[in-house]
Amino acid sequence: MLQDIENEVEKQHLSILGGVTEAVPEGIGTLLLLGPREPGFWEVFTASEEYRDGQADPLDRWSSRVIGDLANTLNAKPFFPFGGPPWDPFLQWALDSGRAHVSPVGLLVHDTAGLMVSFRGALGFATRMDLPEIPPNPCDSCEKRPCLTACPVDALSPAGYDVAACKTDLDRKENDCMSKGCAVRRVCPVSVGYGRLEDQSAFHMRAFK
């Protein structure tokens, strides 16, 4: 059953980034977290009507349509990390899946997406499924931990996130985070192999700024 679901999800250039069977919404036996399947997600999204129509929140609207359609096809209930309040606890679900962890800089790190991990939604199924074995935390085998020194103003650190320092530094001419994505996220060894394009990271940075 899980393989059939994965096949349908991948047709939309999404990936199952983790699964949860405990502390899930009422009536749900298994919750599957979905995020971009890289490389290639950006080309699919930018070809969509939502991206091209010039209206607000194109990625959220794309996610609502695509994951909503998947839910109908797979007899599941869709959940989204936007549209609240109330807000569904995606960060907690990610941690509960065992495939996302708190990194040395406080951001979530994923076993395949690294610090580039993002969740576009989730599918809830009534059936409790047997999920794959959980891989180890990638930070445990990362000796150099470049994420700790990548930010020129130390906006991301074990002490927390200094939003004001980050946004101020983004205005510097020498800063390339706006065009290439957050420097901290980029240096993660797992992120390097994930395949996200700079244009996609720039899209998210514009939304953040």
mmCIF file of C-alpha atoms in Angstrom:
data_model
loop_
_atom_site.group_PDB
_atom_site.id
_atom_site.type_symbol
_atom_site.label_atom_id
_atom_site.label_comp_id
_atom_site.label_asym_id
_atom_site.label_seq_id
_atom_site.Cartn_x
_atom_site.Cartn_y
_atom_site.Cartn_z
ATOM 1 C CA MET A 1 0.000 0.000 0.000
ATOM 2 C CA LEU A 2 2.763 2.449 0.911
ATOM 3 C CA GLN A 3 4.540 1.839 -2.391
ATOM 4 C CA ASP A 4 1.338 2.532 -4.327
ATOM 5 C CA ILE A 5 0.911 5.818 -2.451
ATOM 6 C CA GLU A 6 4.531 6.764 -3.109
ATOM 7 C CA ASN A 7 4.085 6.086 -6.819
ATOM 8 C CA GLU A 8 1.098 8.454 -6.989
ATOM 9 C CA VAL A 9 2.869 11.130 -4.963
ATOM 10 C CA GLU A 10 5.977 11.023 -7.147
ATOM 11 C CA LYS A 11 3.889 11.591 -10.275
ATOM 12 C CA GLN A 12 3.347 15.106 -8.903
ATOM 13 C CA HIS A 13 7.057 15.537 -8.214
ATOM 14 C CA LEU A 14 6.539 15.253 -4.484
ATOM 15 C CA SER A 15 8.223 12.895 -2.040
ATOM 16 C CA ILE A 16 7.154 11.259 1.194
ATOM 17 C CA LEU A 17 9.515 12.894 3.692
ATOM 18 C CA GLY A 18 8.339 10.949 6.717
ATOM 19 C CA GLY A 19 5.459 9.183 8.341
ATOM 20 C CA VAL A 20 3.770 9.343 11.748
ATOM 21 C CA THR A 21 1.476 6.841 13.451
ATOM 22 C CA GLU A 22 1.416 8.246 16.998
ATOM 23 C CA ALA A 23 -0.148 11.522 18.205
ATOM 24 C CA VAL A 24 -1.937 11.997 14.888
ATOM 25 C CA PRO A 25 -5.317 13.683 14.311
ATOM 26 C CA GLU A 26 -8.428 11.806 15.346
ATOM 27 C CA GLY A 27 -9.474 9.197 12.812
ATOM 28 C CA ILE A 28 -6.016 9.041 11.235
ATOM 29 C CA GLY A 29 -3.897 5.895 11.485
ATOM 30 C CA THR A 30 -0.950 7.090 9.409
ATOM 31 C CA LEU A 31 0.117 10.585 8.436
ATOM 32 C CA LEU A 32 2.534 10.953 5.509
ATOM 33 C CA LEU A 33 4.453 14.221 5.176
ATOM 34 C CA LEU A 34 5.010 15.507 1.641
ATOM 35 C CA GLY A 35 7.682 17.811 0.241
ATOM 36 C CA PRO A 36 9.339 18.654 -3.084
ATOM 37 C CA ARG A 37 10.966 15.806 -4.952
ATOM 38 C CA GLU A 38 14.338 17.043 -6.137
ATOM 39 C CA PRO A 39 15.767 17.593 -8.604
ATOM 40 C CA GLY A 40 12.961 18.706 -10.897
ATOM 41 C CA PHE A 41 10.284 20.131 -8.611
ATOM 42 C CA TRP A 42 10.885 23.756 -9.605
ATOM 43 C CA GLU A 43 10.324 23.090 -13.306
ATOM 44 C CA VAL A 44 6.986 21.443 -12.542
ATOM 45 C CA PHE A 45 5.795 24.203 -10.236
ATOM 46 C CA THR A 46 6.848 27.093 -12.510
ATOM 47 C CA ALA A 47 4.910 25.533 -15.389
ATOM 48 C CA SER A 48 1.716 25.581 -13.319
ATOM 49 C CA GLU A 49 -1.173 28.018 -13.635
ATOM 50 C CA GLU A 50 -0.720 29.058 -10.006
ATOM 51 C CA TYR A 51 2.822 30.250 -10.646
ATOM 52 C CA ARG A 52 1.930 32.050 -13.878
ATOM 53 C CA ASP A 53 -1.324 33.801 -12.930
ATOM 54 C CA GLY A 54 0.347 36.575 -10.902
ATOM 55 C CA GLN A 55 -1.853 36.051 -7.865
ATOM 56 C CA ALA A 56 -0.652 35.814 -4.267
ATOM 57 C CA ASP A 57 0.668 32.655 -2.598
ATOM 58 C CA PRO A 58 1.234 30.576 -5.735
ATOM 59 C CA LEU A 59 3.044 27.715 -3.993
ATOM 60 C CA ASP A 60 0.406 27.356 -1.289
ATOM 61 C CA ARG A 61 -2.341 27.356 -3.908
ATOM 62 C CA TRP A 62 -0.449 24.785 -5.995
ATOM 63 C CA SER A 63 -0.002 22.624 -2.912
ATOM 64 C CA SER A 64 -3.693 22.862 -2.027
ATOM 65 C CA ARG A 65 -4.741 21.780 -5.494
ATOM 66 C CA VAL A 66 -2.208 19.010 -6.043
ATOM 67 C CA ILE A 67 -2.285 17.490 -2.574
ATOM 68 C CA GLY A 68 -6.051 17.892 -2.438
ATOM 69 C CA ASP A 69 -6.320 15.927 -5.685
ATOM 70 C CA LEU A 70 -3.979 13.268 -4.292
ATOM 71 C CA ALA A 71 -6.160 12.992 -1.204
ATOM 72 C CA ASN A 72 -9.230 12.395 -3.368
ATOM 73 C CA THR A 73 -7.421 9.812 -5.479
ATOM 74 C CA LEU A 74 -5.969 7.958 -2.498
ATOM 75 C CA ASN A 75 -8.968 8.214 -0.151
ATOM 76 C CA ALA A 76 -7.001 10.314 2.322
ATOM 77 C CA LYS A 77 -7.455 13.550 4.240
ATOM 78 C CA PRO A 78 -5.185 16.467 3.304
ATOM 79 C CA PHE A 79 -3.382 18.628 5.842
ATOM 80 C CA PHE A 80 -1.411 21.824 5.160
ATOM 81 C CA PRO A 81 1.140 23.947 7.051
ATOM 82 C CA PHE A 82 -0.710 27.113 5.994
ATOM 83 C CA GLY A 83 -4.262 28.395 6.072
ATOM 84 C CA GLY A 84 -4.539 28.773 9.860
ATOM 85 C CA PRO A 85 -5.266 29.513 12.541
ATOM 86 C CA PRO A 86 -5.599 26.889 13.796
ATOM 87 C CA TRP A 87 -2.249 25.587 12.545
ATOM 88 C CA ASP A 88 -1.469 21.912 12.174
ATOM 89 C CA PRO A 89 1.719 20.945 14.090
ATOM 90 C CA PHE A 90 3.930 20.159 11.102
ATOM 91 C CA LEU A 91 7.196 20.785 12.949
ATOM 92 C CA GLN A 92 6.211 18.339 15.669
ATOM 93 C CA TRP A 93 5.021 15.805 13.110
ATOM 94 C CA ALA A 94 8.348 16.129 11.316
ATOM 95 C CA LEU A 95 10.250 15.440 14.524
ATOM 96 C CA ASP A 96 7.910 12.582 15.445
ATOM 97 C CA SER A 97 8.584 10.963 12.064
ATOM 98 C CA GLY A 98 12.203 10.439 13.106
ATOM 99 C CA ARG A 99 13.424 11.660 9.731
ATOM 100 C CA ALA A 100 13.778 15.312 10.741
ATOM 101 C CA HIS A 101 15.930 16.533 13.606
ATOM 102 C CA VAL A 102 16.906 19.780 15.292
ATOM 103 C CA SER A 103 20.204 20.803 13.681
ATOM 104 C CA PRO A 104 23.090 22.530 15.511
ATOM 105 C CA VAL A 105 21.686 25.887 14.327
ATOM 106 C CA GLY A 106 18.145 25.123 15.400
ATOM 107 C CA LEU A 107 16.669 24.583 11.928
ATOM 108 C CA LEU A 108 15.132 21.248 11.024
ATOM 109 C CA VAL A 109 17.483 18.942 9.141
ATOM 110 C CA HIS A 110 16.174 15.983 7.119
ATOM 111 C CA ASP A 111 17.968 12.783 6.176
ATOM 112 C CA THR A 112 17.591 13.397 2.410
ATOM 113 C CA ALA A 113 16.746 17.121 2.103
ATOM 114 C CA GLY A 114 19.162 18.412 4.731
ATOM 115 C CA LEU A 115 18.509 21.998 5.784
ATOM 116 C CA MET A 116 16.512 22.553 2.574
ATOM 117 C CA VAL A 117 13.629 20.489 3.943
ATOM 118 C CA SER A 118 10.154 21.945 3.459
ATOM 119 C CA PHE A 119 6.734 20.414 3.839
ATOM 120 C CA ARG A 120 4.024 21.261 1.336
ATOM 121 C CA GLY A 121 1.362 19.199 3.077
ATOM 122 C CA ALA A 122 0.453 15.787 4.419
ATOM 123 C CA LEU A 123 -1.928 12.951 3.672
ATOM 124 C CA GLY A 124 -3.797 11.252 6.495
ATOM 125 C CA PHE A 125 -4.968 7.657 6.096
ATOM 126 C CA ALA A 126 -7.345 5.726 8.322
ATOM 127 C CA THR A 127 -5.113 2.652 8.128
ATOM 128 C CA ARG A 128 -2.063 2.260 10.343
ATOM 129 C CA MET A 129 0.837 1.377 8.027
ATOM 130 C CA ASP A 130 4.189 -0.241 8.572
ATOM 131 C CA LEU A 131 6.705 2.502 7.852
ATOM 132 C CA PRO A 132 10.306 2.032 6.648
ATOM 133 C CA GLU A 133 13.143 1.868 9.142
ATOM 134 C CA ILE A 134 14.215 5.337 10.262
ATOM 135 C CA PRO A 135 17.677 6.410 8.995
ATOM 136 C CA PRO A 136 20.193 8.028 11.368
ATOM 137 C CA ASN A 137 20.394 11.735 12.075
ATOM 138 C CA PRO A 138 22.787 13.116 9.390
ATOM 139 C CA CYS A 139 24.268 15.579 11.888
ATOM 140 C CA ASP A 140 25.658 12.711 13.947
ATOM 141 C CA SER A 141 28.154 11.854 11.204
ATOM 142 C CA CYS A 142 28.880 15.453 10.141
ATOM 143 C CA GLU A 143 32.319 16.194 11.535
ATOM 144 C CA LYS A 144 32.872 19.762 10.291
ATOM 145 C CA ARG A 145 29.352 21.088 10.910
ATOM 146 C CA PRO A 146 29.744 24.000 8.459
ATOM 147 C CA CYS A 147 26.276 25.289 9.326
ATOM 148 C CA LEU A 148 27.692 26.742 12.542
ATOM 149 C CA THR A 149 30.030 29.157 10.746
ATOM 150 C CA ALA A 150 28.306 29.882 7.409
ATOM 151 C CA CYS A 151 26.284 32.935 8.476
ATOM 152 C CA PRO A 152 28.418 36.108 8.440
ATOM 153 C CA VAL A 153 26.394 37.656 11.279
ATOM 154 C CA ASP A 154 25.754 34.467 13.275
ATOM 155 C CA ALA A 155 22.021 34.935 12.900
ATOM 156 C CA LEU A 156 21.508 31.194 13.215
ATOM 157 C CA SER A 157 23.163 29.581 16.191
ATOM 158 C CA PRO A 158 22.440 27.156 19.040
ATOM 159 C CA ALA A 159 21.287 30.203 21.012
ATOM 160 C CA GLY A 160 18.419 30.849 18.600
ATOM 161 C CA TYR A 161 17.524 32.824 15.478
ATOM 162 C CA ASP A 162 18.331 36.533 15.329
ATOM 163 C CA VAL A 163 15.767 37.604 12.731
ATOM 164 C CA ALA A 164 16.729 41.285 12.832
ATOM 165 C CA ALA A 165 20.425 40.561 12.197
ATOM 166 C CA CYS A 166 19.518 38.218 9.354
ATOM 167 C CA LYS A 167 17.255 40.695 7.574
ATOM 168 C CA THR A 168 19.749 43.528 8.012
ATOM 169 C CA ASP A 169 22.537 41.449 6.499
ATOM 170 C CA LEU A 170 20.378 40.521 3.522
ATOM 171 C CA ASP A 171 20.541 44.173 2.428
ATOM 172 C CA ARG A 172 24.329 44.089 2.071
ATOM 173 C CA LYS A 173 25.522 44.185 -1.537
ATOM 174 C CA GLU A 174 27.983 41.361 -0.866
ATOM 175 C CA ASN A 175 25.315 39.067 0.555
ATOM 176 C CA ASP A 176 24.168 36.412 -1.936
ATOM 177 C CA CYS A 177 21.530 34.750 0.244
ATOM 178 C CA MET A 178 18.692 36.507 -1.586
ATOM 179 C CA SER A 179 19.782 35.161 -4.972
ATOM 180 C CA LYS A 180 21.090 31.736 -3.950
ATOM 181 C CA GLY A 181 19.333 30.898 -0.706
ATOM 182 C CA CYS A 182 20.369 31.003 2.937
ATOM 183 C CA ALA A 183 24.119 30.408 3.238
ATOM 184 C CA VAL A 184 23.616 28.187 6.271
ATOM 185 C CA ARG A 185 21.157 25.936 4.470
ATOM 186 C CA ARG A 186 23.434 25.749 1.412
ATOM 187 C CA VAL A 187 26.519 24.466 3.210
ATOM 188 C CA CYS A 188 24.830 21.472 4.820
ATOM 189 C CA PRO A 189 26.411 18.405 3.141
ATOM 190 C CA VAL A 190 22.992 16.774 2.765
ATOM 191 C CA SER A 191 21.498 19.940 1.261
ATOM 192 C CA VAL A 192 24.298 20.030 -1.322
ATOM 193 C CA GLY A 193 23.144 16.693 -2.719
ATOM 194 C CA TYR A 194 19.433 17.470 -2.615
ATOM 195 C CA GLY A 195 19.223 19.252 -5.965
ATOM 196 C CA ARG A 196 17.234 22.380 -5.177
ATOM 197 C CA LEU A 197 17.835 25.106 -7.767
ATOM 198 C CA GLU A 198 18.990 28.582 -6.776
ATOM 199 C CA ASP A 199 15.896 30.105 -8.423
ATOM 200 C CA GLN A 200 13.686 28.115 -6.067
ATOM 201 C CA SER A 201 15.687 29.210 -3.027
ATOM 202 C CA ALA A 202 15.488 32.824 -4.227
ATOM 203 C CA PHE A 203 11.702 32.484 -4.495
ATOM 204 C CA HIS A 204 11.509 31.437 -0.844
ATOM 205 C CA MET A 205 13.912 34.190 0.221
ATOM 206 C CA ARG A 206 11.744 36.840 -1.451
ATOM 207 C CA ALA A 207 8.729 35.514 0.440
ATOM 208 C CA PHE A 208 10.703 35.629 3.681
ATOM 209 C CA LYS A 209 12.071 39.152 3.166
#
